[in-house]
Amino acid sequence: MAKYERIADDLRTRIQAGEWLPGERLPTETPDLTTCYKASLNTVRQALGLLVAEGLVDKVHGRGNFVRKPRKPVTRTNGRHQWEKDRARESEGTRRETGATEHDTGLTVSDLVFSADFREAEANEDLADLFGVPVGTKLLERTYRTRYREEDEPFNVAKSYLVYEVVEANPALLDPAHEPWPGGTQNQLFTLGIELDRIEERVSARSPTAEETEELGLKAGVSVLVLRKISYDITGNVVEVSEVTLPGDRTEMVFTTPLDRW
Amino acid sequence: MAKYERIADDLRTRIQAGEWLPGERLPTETPDLTTCYKASLNTVRQALGLLVAEGLVDKVHGRGNFVRKPRKPVTRTNGRHQWEKDRARESEGTRRETGATEHDTGLTVSDLVFSADFREAEANEDLADLFGVPVGTKLLERTYRTRYREEDEPFNVAKSYLVYEVVEANPALLDPAHEPWPGGTQNQLFTLGIELDRIEERVSARSPTAEETEELGLKAGVSVLVLRKISYDITGNVVEVSEVTLPGDRTEMVFTTPLDRW
DNA sequence: GAGTGGTCTAGACCACTGT
DNA sequence: CAGTGGTCTAGACCACTCC
């Protein structure tokens, strides 16, 4: 076993033993760790790199290496879709009480901070194909960020696409000031006379881009879950495409598949 | 921008321009790349590390750095569960034709290579809680590996847990020589008089452990999708718990949620 | 300005792969 | 055995944070 692996093992054991508590600073790379382990800086940094990849340590330039605080896990279920559909035709008062994220997480509206950003976009080949429209068709692109009130970074960045011509039938939907919209997207679609038949979610994982690393407050080596949600209306058309990026180390998605009885 | 980032950018551009084709070897770290970029070994290796994390380059000790061949993507849908349930009561001939993975991927049985490994295990706290049995209860632990015939490494490693006392009612189920079992787990459960009501799948992502890196043929920096599948029978009991590890960079999971009509 | 991590160098030796 | 990547060292200088 390489020296840097032994150093990492030792630090891991000591962290888990509570020698340094979450949020506390580890000994400095130079001179503390290099002398303590009789290793050169490169070797110490290689060891720390393993711990960062495992999510055990946060490196902060100019300040130090810190034992990572466990971040609140975030759950997302596919039960939210039926729940949101049932709610879409309720009164505004009922719809305003709570949203799908709160339904999933068991939190209340005031625990979460939400921001929305709207712009017009043109359909690329991929989106045009899904929506069944020509490339270049005007779309409404909506970007949503959600974070816990007491944390700095969002745990969720979502981009949602709708065909502009369809949405503009209800001008209120074009104004981000109306977000968060009580009842969510399914109520918004309801105001356009659209009923959803099914939702398809495609999930994969990868290393984050530099942008995502910054935006989600991720650390090097942490992966992101990428979820593409495609909503089909009852005529079989795609009416919304949504791309959600979630930090892999704190997100758990739950999908329940009911089975027909024999 | 750091020097190692500039080197990585240059190499990335040249790879994407086709200067080296998939499977070809890049110039050696020493002396080629160090002299070509007038950089030290550490810096060149830092640059290559980025490309490895992006899945663009494979490092092979003693042989060289290679442009990575695109691996076949693997799709997994939740439609497989109902499909498998429908099939569970078919004749053995029908069941033998094809399995759930083939159903998902559109491949035939001969495209895939499959191995199974059985052992007895004791329920830890986590599994005991799910199954509703005491900690230490004897379980059957089955490990499955699936790979494409033309590739070396599996794209899927699954551990499945069943309560031993339940399974031993059909001794054929205890013998790995009978794997792959025609009709899969749902047919195996059918032979025990068990019908499934629903399947819950929990998905998260993380960096692979050293073991997983080796077993799945992953490269440093590639993340894994971790899927825990929990099968409930029609009385509400958990009858199987399965933990599947999938390479994040080549797996796409598709979950379709049907919605009730208004 | 002091303290800390980030990048970089030049060179040594080890471990693995193929001939 | 030659070629290649993997690990490690000792030391330099830069960039960021906080006082």
Coordinates of C-alpha atoms (C1' of nucleotides) in Angstrom, one line a residue:
Chain A
M1 CA 0.0 0.0 0.0
A2 CA 1.3 3.4 -1.0
K3 CA 2.3 5.9 1.6
Y4 CA -0.4 8.4 0.6
E5 CA -3.0 5.6 1.1
R6 CA -1.6 4.9 4.6
I7 CA -1.8 8.6 5.5
A8 CA -5.3 8.8 4.2
D9 CA -6.3 5.7 6.2
D10 CA -4.8 7.1 9.3
L11 CA -6.6 10.5 8.9
R12 CA -9.9 8.8 8.1
T13 CA -9.7 6.6 11.2
R14 CA -8.8 9.6 13.4
I15 CA -11.6 11.7 11.9
Q16 CA -14.1 8.9 12.4
A17 CA -12.9 8.5 15.9
G18 CA -13.8 12.1 16.5
E19 CA -10.3 13.5 17.0
W20 CA -11.5 16.4 14.9
L21 CA -15.3 17.2 14.9
P22 CA -17.3 18.2 11.8
G23 CA -16.4 21.8 10.9
E24 CA -13.0 21.7 12.7
R25 CA -9.8 22.3 10.9
L26 CA -7.3 19.6 10.3
P27 CA -3.6 20.2 11.0
T28 CA -1.9 22.3 8.3
E29 CA -0.5 20.6 5.2
T30 CA 2.9 22.3 5.8
P31 CA 4.4 22.0 8.2
D32 CA 2.1 19.9 10.4
L33 CA 1.1 16.9 8.3
T34 CA 4.3 16.7 6.3
T35 CA 6.4 16.5 9.5
C36 CA 4.0 14.4 11.4
Y37 CA 3.9 11.8 8.6
K38 CA 7.5 12.4 7.5
A39 CA 6.1 12.9 4.0
S40 CA 6.5 15.5 1.3
L41 CA 3.8 18.0 0.5
N42 CA 2.8 16.2 -2.7
T43 CA 2.2 13.0 -0.8
V44 CA 0.2 14.6 1.9
R45 CA -2.0 16.4 -0.7
Q46 CA -2.5 13.1 -2.5
A47 CA -3.8 11.6 0.7
L48 CA -6.1 14.5 1.3
G49 CA -7.4 14.2 -2.2
L50 CA -8.7 10.7 -1.4
L51 CA -10.6 12.1 1.6
V52 CA -12.0 14.9 -0.4
A53 CA -13.3 12.5 -3.0
E54 CA -14.9 10.5 -0.3
G55 CA -16.7 13.6 1.0
L56 CA -15.0 13.4 4.3
V57 CA -12.9 16.6 4.0
D58 CA -13.4 20.1 2.6
K59 CA -10.4 21.9 1.2
V60 CA -10.6 25.7 1.5
H61 CA -7.9 27.7 -0.2
G62 CA -6.2 30.0 2.2
R63 CA -8.0 28.7 5.3
G64 CA -7.3 25.0 5.7
N65 CA -8.7 21.5 5.4
F66 CA -11.9 20.9 7.4
V67 CA -13.8 17.9 8.5
R68 CA -16.9 18.0 6.4
K69 CA -20.3 18.6 8.1
P70 CA -22.8 16.1 7.0
R71 CA -25.2 17.9 4.6
K72 CA -28.9 17.3 5.0
P73 CA -29.9 14.5 2.6
V74 CA -32.5 15.4 0.1
T75 CA -35.1 12.9 -1.0
R76 CA -37.1 13.0 -4.2
T77 CA -39.8 10.5 -4.9
N78 CA -41.9 9.8 -8.0
G79 CA -45.0 9.8 -5.9
R80 CA -44.7 13.6 -6.1
H81 CA -46.1 13.6 -9.6
Q82 CA -49.5 12.0 -8.8
W83 CA -49.6 14.2 -5.7
E84 CA -49.0 17.3 -7.8
K85 CA -51.6 16.2 -10.4
D86 CA -54.2 15.7 -7.7
R87 CA -53.4 19.1 -6.3
A88 CA -53.5 20.9 -9.6
R89 CA -57.2 21.4 -9.6
E90 CA -57.5 22.4 -5.9
S91 CA -58.2 26.0 -4.7
E92 CA -55.4 28.5 -4.7
G93 CA -55.4 28.5 -0.9
T94 CA -54.8 24.8 -0.8
R95 CA -52.2 24.9 -3.5
R96 CA -50.3 27.7 -1.8
E97 CA -49.8 25.7 1.4
T98 CA -47.1 23.5 0.2
G99 CA -45.2 22.3 -2.9
A100 CA -43.8 19.1 -4.3
T101 CA -40.4 19.5 -2.8
E102 CA -41.9 20.1 0.6
H103 CA -44.1 17.0 0.1
D104 CA -41.0 15.0 -0.7
T105 CA -38.8 16.4 2.1
G106 CA -41.4 16.8 4.8
L107 CA -40.3 20.4 5.2
T108 CA -42.4 23.5 5.2
V109 CA -42.4 26.4 2.6
S110 CA -40.4 28.5 5.0
D111 CA -37.5 26.1 5.3
L112 CA -36.6 26.5 1.7
V113 CA -35.4 29.4 -0.4
F114 CA -36.4 29.4 -4.0
S115 CA -35.4 31.5 -7.0
A116 CA -36.6 31.6 -10.6
D117 CA -35.1 33.0 -13.7
F118 CA -36.9 33.1 -17.1
R119 CA -35.6 33.6 -20.6
E120 CA -36.5 32.8 -24.1
A121 CA -34.5 30.1 -25.9
E122 CA -34.5 28.3 -29.2
A123 CA -35.1 24.6 -29.5
N124 CA -31.9 22.7 -30.3
E125 CA -32.1 19.4 -32.2
D126 CA -32.5 17.4 -29.1
L127 CA -35.4 19.4 -27.6
A128 CA -37.0 20.0 -31.0
D129 CA -37.1 16.2 -31.5
L130 CA -38.7 15.6 -28.1
F131 CA -41.4 18.4 -28.5
G132 CA -42.0 17.4 -32.1
V133 CA -41.4 21.0 -33.3
P134 CA -38.9 22.4 -35.8
V135 CA -35.3 23.3 -34.6
G136 CA -35.2 26.9 -33.6
T137 CA -38.8 27.0 -32.3
K138 CA -39.2 29.6 -29.5
L139 CA -39.2 28.0 -26.1
L140 CA -39.6 29.4 -22.6
E141 CA -36.5 28.4 -20.5
R142 CA -37.0 28.6 -16.8
T143 CA -34.2 28.1 -14.3
Y144 CA -35.0 27.2 -10.7
R145 CA -32.7 27.0 -7.7
T146 CA -33.7 25.6 -4.4
R147 CA -31.7 25.6 -1.2
Y148 CA -32.2 25.2 2.5
R149 CA -32.6 28.5 4.3
E150 CA -29.7 27.8 6.6
E151 CA -27.3 26.7 3.8
D152 CA -25.6 28.8 1.2
E153 CA -25.6 26.6 -1.8
P154 CA -28.6 25.2 -3.6
F155 CA -29.2 21.4 -3.6
N156 CA -31.0 21.5 -6.8
V157 CA -30.7 23.4 -10.1
A158 CA -33.4 22.8 -12.6
K159 CA -34.0 24.0 -16.1
S160 CA -37.5 23.6 -17.5
Y161 CA -38.5 24.0 -21.2
L162 CA -42.0 24.7 -22.5
V163 CA -43.1 25.7 -26.1
Y164 CA -43.5 29.5 -25.9
E165 CA -46.5 29.5 -28.2
V166 CA -48.3 27.2 -25.9
V167 CA -47.5 29.0 -22.7
E168 CA -48.3 32.5 -23.9
A169 CA -52.0 31.7 -23.9
N170 CA -51.7 32.5 -20.2
P171 CA -49.5 35.6 -19.9
A172 CA -49.2 35.2 -16.2
L173 CA -47.0 32.2 -16.8
L174 CA -44.4 34.3 -18.5
D175 CA -43.7 36.4 -15.4
P176 CA -41.1 35.0 -13.0
A177 CA -42.6 37.3 -10.3
H178 CA -45.4 34.7 -10.0
E179 CA -43.0 32.0 -9.0
P180 CA -43.1 29.9 -6.9
W181 CA -46.5 29.2 -8.6
P182 CA -49.0 27.6 -6.2
G183 CA -49.6 24.1 -7.4
G184 CA -46.5 23.9 -9.6
T185 CA -46.1 23.2 -13.2
Q186 CA -49.1 20.8 -13.4
N187 CA -51.4 23.6 -12.3
Q188 CA -49.8 25.9 -14.8
L189 CA -50.4 23.4 -17.5
F190 CA -54.0 23.0 -16.2
T191 CA -54.6 26.7 -16.8
L192 CA -53.6 26.0 -20.4
G193 CA -56.1 23.1 -20.7
I194 CA -53.3 20.5 -20.5
E195 CA -53.6 17.3 -18.5
L196 CA -50.6 15.0 -18.0
D197 CA -50.8 11.3 -18.8
R198 CA -47.4 10.1 -17.6
I199 CA -43.9 11.3 -16.6
E200 CA -40.7 9.8 -17.7
E201 CA -37.5 10.4 -15.8
R202 CA -34.1 9.5 -17.1
V203 CA -31.3 9.3 -14.5
S204 CA -27.5 9.2 -15.0
A205 CA -24.5 10.3 -13.0
R206 CA -21.2 12.0 -14.0
S207 CA -18.5 14.2 -12.7
P208 CA -19.8 17.8 -12.4
T209 CA -18.7 20.5 -14.8
A210 CA -16.7 23.4 -13.4
E211 CA -19.9 25.5 -13.4
E212 CA -21.9 22.9 -11.5
T213 CA -19.2 22.5 -9.0
E214 CA -19.4 26.1 -8.2
E215 CA -23.2 26.4 -8.4
L216 CA -24.0 23.4 -6.2
G217 CA -21.1 24.0 -3.8
L218 CA -19.6 20.7 -4.6
K219 CA -16.1 19.6 -3.9
A220 CA -13.7 18.0 -6.4
G221 CA -14.5 14.3 -6.8
V222 CA -18.2 14.5 -5.8
S223 CA -20.5 13.4 -8.6
V224 CA -23.8 14.8 -9.8
L225 CA -27.0 13.1 -10.6
V226 CA -28.6 14.3 -13.8
L227 CA -32.3 13.8 -14.2
R228 CA -34.2 14.6 -17.3
K229 CA -38.0 14.7 -16.7
I230 CA -40.3 14.5 -19.7
S231 CA -44.0 15.2 -19.3
Y232 CA -46.5 13.7 -21.7
D233 CA -50.0 15.0 -22.0
I234 CA -53.0 12.8 -22.6
T235 CA -52.7 13.1 -26.3
G236 CA -49.2 11.7 -26.2
N237 CA -47.4 15.0 -26.9
V238 CA -44.4 16.1 -24.9
V239 CA -45.4 19.3 -23.1
E240 CA -42.5 19.9 -20.7
V241 CA -38.8 18.9 -20.6
S242 CA -36.9 19.5 -17.4
E243 CA -33.3 18.9 -16.6
V244 CA -32.4 18.7 -12.9
T245 CA -28.9 18.6 -11.5
L246 CA -28.5 17.2 -8.0
P247 CA -25.5 16.7 -5.8
G248 CA -25.0 12.9 -5.9
D249 CA -23.6 12.7 -2.3
R250 CA -26.7 14.1 -0.7
T251 CA -29.6 13.2 -2.9
E252 CA -31.6 10.0 -2.8
M253 CA -34.3 9.5 -5.4
V254 CA -37.0 7.0 -4.7
F255 CA -39.1 5.5 -7.5
T256 CA -41.9 3.2 -6.6
T257 CA -43.3 0.9 -9.3
P258 CA -46.7 -0.6 -8.5
L259 CA -47.4 -4.0 -10.1
D260 CA -50.7 -5.4 -11.4
R261 CA -52.1 -8.3 -9.4
W262 CA -52.2 -11.8 -10.7
Chain B
M1 CA -5.8 29.6 -15.8
A2 CA -3.2 27.1 -14.4
K3 CA -0.7 25.4 -16.6
Y4 CA -2.1 22.0 -16.1
E5 CA -5.5 23.2 -17.2
R6 CA -4.0 24.7 -20.4
I7 CA -2.3 21.4 -21.1
A8 CA -5.5 19.5 -20.5
D9 CA -7.4 21.8 -22.7
D10 CA -4.9 21.4 -25.5
L11 CA -4.9 17.6 -25.2
R12 CA -8.7 17.5 -25.1
T13 CA -8.9 19.6 -28.2
R14 CA -6.5 17.5 -30.1
I15 CA -8.2 14.3 -29.0
Q16 CA -11.6 15.6 -30.1
A17 CA -10.0 16.7 -33.4
G18 CA -9.0 13.1 -34.0
E19 CA -5.3 13.5 -33.7
W20 CA -5.4 10.2 -31.7
L21 CA -8.2 7.9 -32.3
P22 CA -10.1 5.9 -29.6
G23 CA -7.8 3.1 -28.4
E24 CA -4.6 4.8 -29.6
R25 CA -1.8 5.7 -27.2
L26 CA -1.0 9.3 -26.3
P27 CA 2.6 10.5 -26.2
T28 CA 4.5 9.3 -23.2
E29 CA 4.4 11.4 -20.0
T30 CA 8.2 11.4 -19.9
P31 CA 9.8 12.5 -21.9
D32 CA 7.3 13.4 -24.7
L33 CA 4.6 15.4 -22.9
T34 CA 6.9 17.0 -20.4
T35 CA 9.3 18.3 -23.1
C36 CA 6.5 19.2 -25.6
Y37 CA 4.7 21.3 -22.9
K38 CA 7.9 22.3 -21.1
A39 CA 6.3 21.1 -17.9
S40 CA 7.3 18.9 -15.1
L41 CA 6.0 15.4 -14.7
N42 CA 3.7 16.4 -11.8
T43 CA 2.0 19.1 -14.0
V44 CA 1.5 16.7 -16.9
R45 CA 0.0 14.1 -14.7
Q46 CA -2.3 16.7 -13.1
A47 CA -3.5 17.6 -16.6
L48 CA -4.0 13.9 -17.5
G49 CA -5.9 13.5 -14.3
L50 CA -8.6 15.9 -15.5
L51 CA -9.0 14.0 -18.8
V52 CA -9.3 10.7 -16.9
A53 CA -12.0 12.2 -14.7
E54 CA -13.9 13.3 -17.8
G55 CA -13.7 9.8 -19.1
L56 CA -11.7 10.9 -22.2
V57 CA -8.5 9.0 -21.3
D58 CA -7.6 5.6 -19.8
K59 CA -4.3 5.4 -17.8
V60 CA -2.7 1.9 -17.9
H61 CA 0.3 1.3 -15.7
G62 CA 3.3 0.2 -17.7
R63 CA 1.7 0.6 -21.1
G64 CA 0.6 4.2 -21.5
N65 CA -2.3 6.7 -21.7
F66 CA -4.9 5.8 -24.2
V67 CA -7.9 7.6 -25.8
R68 CA -10.9 6.0 -24.3
K69 CA -13.2 4.0 -26.5
P70 CA -16.8 5.0 -26.0
R71 CA -18.5 2.2 -24.0
K72 CA -21.9 1.0 -24.9
P73 CA -24.5 2.8 -22.9
V74 CA -26.7 0.6 -20.7
T75 CA -30.4 1.4 -20.1
R76 CA -32.5 0.2 -17.3
T77 CA -36.2 0.9 -17.1
N78 CA -38.7 0.4 -14.4
G79 CA -41.0 -1.2 -17.0
R80 CA -38.9 -4.3 -16.5
H81 CA -40.6 -5.1 -13.2
Q82 CA -44.2 -5.5 -14.6
W83 CA -42.7 -7.3 -17.6
E84 CA -40.9 -9.7 -15.3
K85 CA -44.1 -10.2 -13.2
D86 CA -46.2 -11.0 -16.3
R87 CA -43.5 -13.5 -17.4
A88 CA -43.1 -15.2 -14.0
R89 CA -46.0 -17.5 -14.6
E90 CA -45.2 -18.4 -18.2
S91 CA -43.8 -21.8 -19.3
E92 CA -40.2 -22.5 -18.7
G93 CA -39.6 -22.4 -22.5
T94 CA -40.9 -18.8 -22.7
R95 CA -39.1 -17.7 -19.6
R96 CA -35.8 -19.1 -20.9
E97 CA -36.0 -17.0 -24.1
T98 CA -34.9 -13.7 -22.6
G99 CA -34.4 -11.9 -19.3
A100 CA -35.1 -8.5 -17.9
T101 CA -31.7 -7.1 -18.9
E102 CA -32.2 -8.2 -22.4
H103 CA -35.7 -6.7 -22.3
D104 CA -34.2 -3.4 -21.3
T105 CA -31.3 -3.3 -23.6
G106 CA -32.8 -4.9 -26.7
L107 CA -30.0 -7.5 -26.7
T108 CA -30.3 -11.2 -26.8
V109 CA -29.1 -13.7 -24.2
S110 CA -26.0 -14.5 -26.2
D111 CA -24.8 -10.9 -26.1
L112 CA -24.4 -11.0 -22.4
V113 CA -22.2 -12.9 -20.0
F114 CA -23.5 -13.6 -16.6
S115 CA -22.1 -15.0 -13.4
A116 CA -23.6 -15.8 -10.0
D117 CA -22.0 -16.4 -6.6
F118 CA -24.1 -17.5 -3.6
R119 CA -23.2 -17.4 0.1
E120 CA -24.9 -17.3 3.4
A121 CA -24.9 -14.0 5.3
E122 CA -26.3 -12.6 8.5
A123 CA -28.7 -9.7 8.5
N124 CA -27.0 -6.5 9.7
E125 CA -29.1 -3.9 11.4
D126 CA -30.1 -2.2 8.2
L127 CA -31.3 -5.4 6.4
A128 CA -32.9 -6.8 9.5
D129 CA -34.9 -3.6 9.8
L130 CA -36.1 -3.8 6.2
F131 CA -37.0 -7.5 6.4
G132 CA -38.6 -7.2 9.8
V133 CA -36.4 -10.0 11.3
P134 CA -33.9 -10.0 14.2
V135 CA -30.3 -8.9 13.5
G136 CA -28.2 -12.0 12.7
T137 CA -31.0 -13.8 10.9
K138 CA -29.5 -16.1 8.2
L139 CA -29.9 -14.6 4.7
L140 CA -29.0 -15.9 1.3
E141 CA -26.6 -13.4 -0.4
R142 CA -26.4 -13.7 -4.1
T143 CA -23.9 -11.7 -6.2
Y144 CA -24.5 -11.3 -9.9
R145 CA -22.2 -9.8 -12.5
T146 CA -23.3 -8.9 -16.0
R147 CA -21.1 -7.9 -18.9
Y148 CA -21.1 -7.6 -22.6
R149 CA -19.6 -10.6 -24.3
E150 CA -17.1 -8.4 -26.1
E151 CA -16.0 -6.4 -23.1
D152 CA -13.9 -7.4 -20.2
E153 CA -15.5 -5.7 -17.2
P154 CA -19.1 -6.0 -16.0
F155 CA -21.4 -3.0 -16.3
N156 CA -23.4 -4.2 -13.4
V157 CA -22.7 -5.8 -10.0
A158 CA -25.7 -6.7 -8.0
K159 CA -26.0 -8.2 -4.5
S160 CA -29.4 -9.7 -3.7
Y161 CA -30.6 -10.7 -0.2
L162 CA -33.4 -13.1 0.7
V163 CA -34.3 -14.6 4.0
Y164 CA -32.8 -18.0 4.0
E165 CA -35.6 -19.7 5.9
V166 CA -38.0 -18.5 3.2
V167 CA -35.9 -19.6 0.2
E168 CA -35.0 -23.1 1.4
A169 CA -38.6 -24.2 0.9
N170 CA -37.4 -24.7 -2.7
P171 CA -33.8 -26.1 -2.5
A172 CA -33.3 -25.5 -6.2
L173 CA -33.0 -21.8 -5.4
L174 CA -30.0 -22.4 -3.2
D175 CA -27.8 -23.7 -6.1
P176 CA -26.1 -21.1 -8.2
A177 CA -25.7 -23.7 -10.9
H178 CA -29.4 -23.0 -11.8
E179 CA -28.5 -19.4 -12.6
P180 CA -29.4 -17.5 -14.7
W181 CA -32.9 -18.7 -13.5
P182 CA -35.4 -18.5 -16.4
G183 CA -37.9 -15.8 -15.4
G184 CA -35.7 -14.2 -12.8
T185 CA -36.3 -13.5 -9.2
Q186 CA -40.0 -13.0 -9.6
N187 CA -40.4 -16.5 -10.9
Q188 CA -38.2 -17.8 -8.1
L189 CA -40.5 -16.1 -5.6
F190 CA -43.5 -17.5 -7.5
T191 CA -42.2 -21.0 -6.8
L192 CA -42.3 -20.0 -3.1
G193 CA -45.9 -18.8 -3.4
I194 CA -44.9 -15.2 -3.2
E195 CA -46.5 -12.5 -5.4
L196 CA -45.0 -9.0 -5.5
D197 CA -47.1 -5.9 -5.0
R198 CA -44.6 -3.1 -5.7
I199 CA -41.0 -2.4 -6.1
E200 CA -39.2 0.6 -4.6
E201 CA -35.9 1.8 -6.0
R202 CA -33.7 4.2 -4.2
V203 CA -31.0 5.9 -6.3
S204 CA -28.0 7.9 -5.3
A205 CA -24.5 8.5 -6.7
R206 CA -21.1 8.7 -5.2
S207 CA -17.4 8.1 -5.9
P208 CA -16.6 4.4 -6.2
T209 CA -14.7 2.5 -3.5
A210 CA -11.4 1.1 -4.6
E211 CA -13.0 -2.4 -4.9
E212 CA -15.8 -1.1 -7.2
T213 CA -13.2 0.8 -9.3
E214 CA -11.5 -2.5 -10.0
E215 CA -14.5 -4.6 -10.4
L216 CA -16.4 -2.3 -12.8
G217 CA -13.3 -1.4 -14.7
L218 CA -13.8 2.3 -13.8
K219 CA -11.3 5.0 -13.9
A220 CA -10.5 7.4 -11.2
G221 CA -13.0 10.2 -11.1
V222 CA -15.9 8.3 -12.6
S223 CA -18.9 8.0 -10.3
V224 CA -21.1 5.1 -9.7
L225 CA -24.9 5.0 -9.5
V226 CA -26.1 3.0 -6.5
L227 CA -29.5 1.5 -6.7
R228 CA -31.2 -0.2 -3.8
K229 CA -34.3 -2.2 -4.9
I230 CA -36.8 -3.3 -2.3
S231 CA -39.5 -5.8 -3.3
Y232 CA -42.7 -5.9 -1.3
D233 CA -45.1 -8.8 -1.5
I234 CA -48.9 -8.5 -1.5
T235 CA -49.0 -8.7 2.3
G236 CA -46.7 -5.7 2.6
N237 CA -43.6 -7.6 3.7
V238 CA -40.2 -7.0 2.2
V239 CA -39.1 -10.2 0.4
E240 CA -36.0 -9.2 -1.4
V241 CA -33.4 -6.4 -1.1
S242 CA -31.0 -5.9 -3.9
E243 CA -28.1 -3.5 -4.2
V244 CA -26.9 -2.7 -7.7
T245 CA -23.8 -0.8 -8.5
L246 CA -23.7 0.7 -12.0
P247 CA -21.0 2.8 -13.7
G248 CA -22.5 6.3 -13.8
D249 CA -20.9 7.4 -17.0
R250 CA -22.6 4.7 -19.1
T251 CA -25.8 3.9 -17.4
E252 CA -29.1 5.6 -18.0
M253 CA -32.1 4.6 -15.8
V254 CA -35.5 5.3 -17.0
F255 CA -38.5 5.5 -14.7
T256 CA -42.0 6.1 -16.0
T257 CA -44.7 7.2 -13.7
P258 CA -48.2 6.8 -15.1
L259 CA -50.8 9.3 -13.7
D260 CA -54.5 8.8 -13.0
R261 CA -56.9 10.6 -15.3
W262 CA -58.9 13.5 -14.1
Chain C
dG1 C1' 1.6 40.8 6.8
dA2 C1' 1.1 36.1 8.6
dG3 C1' -0.8 31.8 7.7
dT4 C1' -2.6 28.6 4.6
dG5 C1' -3.5 26.0 0.5
dG6 C1' -2.4 25.8 -4.9
dT7 C1' 0.9 25.2 -8.5
dC8 C1' 5.2 24.0 -10.3
dT9 C1' 10.0 22.1 -10.8
dA10 C1' 13.8 18.6 -11.2
dG11 C1' 15.2 14.5 -10.1
dA12 C1' 15.1 9.8 -7.9
dC13 C1' 13.5 5.2 -7.5
dC14 C1' 9.7 1.6 -7.8
dA15 C1' 6.1 -1.3 -10.3
dC16 C1' 4.1 -3.0 -14.3
dT17 C1' 4.1 -4.5 -19.3
dG18 C1' 6.0 -6.3 -23.1
dT19 C1' 9.9 -8.4 -25.8
Chain D
dC1 C1' 15.7 -5.9 -20.5
dA2 C1' 13.7 -1.5 -22.2
dG3 C1' 9.8 1.4 -21.9
dT4 C1' 6.2 3.3 -19.4
dG5 C1' 3.4 5.0 -15.6
dG6 C1' 3.2 5.4 -10.1
dT7 C1' 5.1 7.2 -6.1
dC8 C1' 7.9 10.3 -3.5
dT9 C1' 11.1 14.1 -2.2
dA10 C1' 12.7 19.0 -1.1
dG11 C1' 12.2 23.2 -2.2
dA12 C1' 10.3 27.5 -4.6
dC13 C1' 6.8 30.8 -5.5
dC14 C1' 1.9 32.3 -6.1
dA15 C1' -3.1 33.0 -4.5
dC16 C1' -6.4 33.4 -1.1
dT17 C1' -8.1 34.6 3.7
dC18 C1' -8.1 37.0 7.8
dC19 C1' -6.3 40.1 11.0

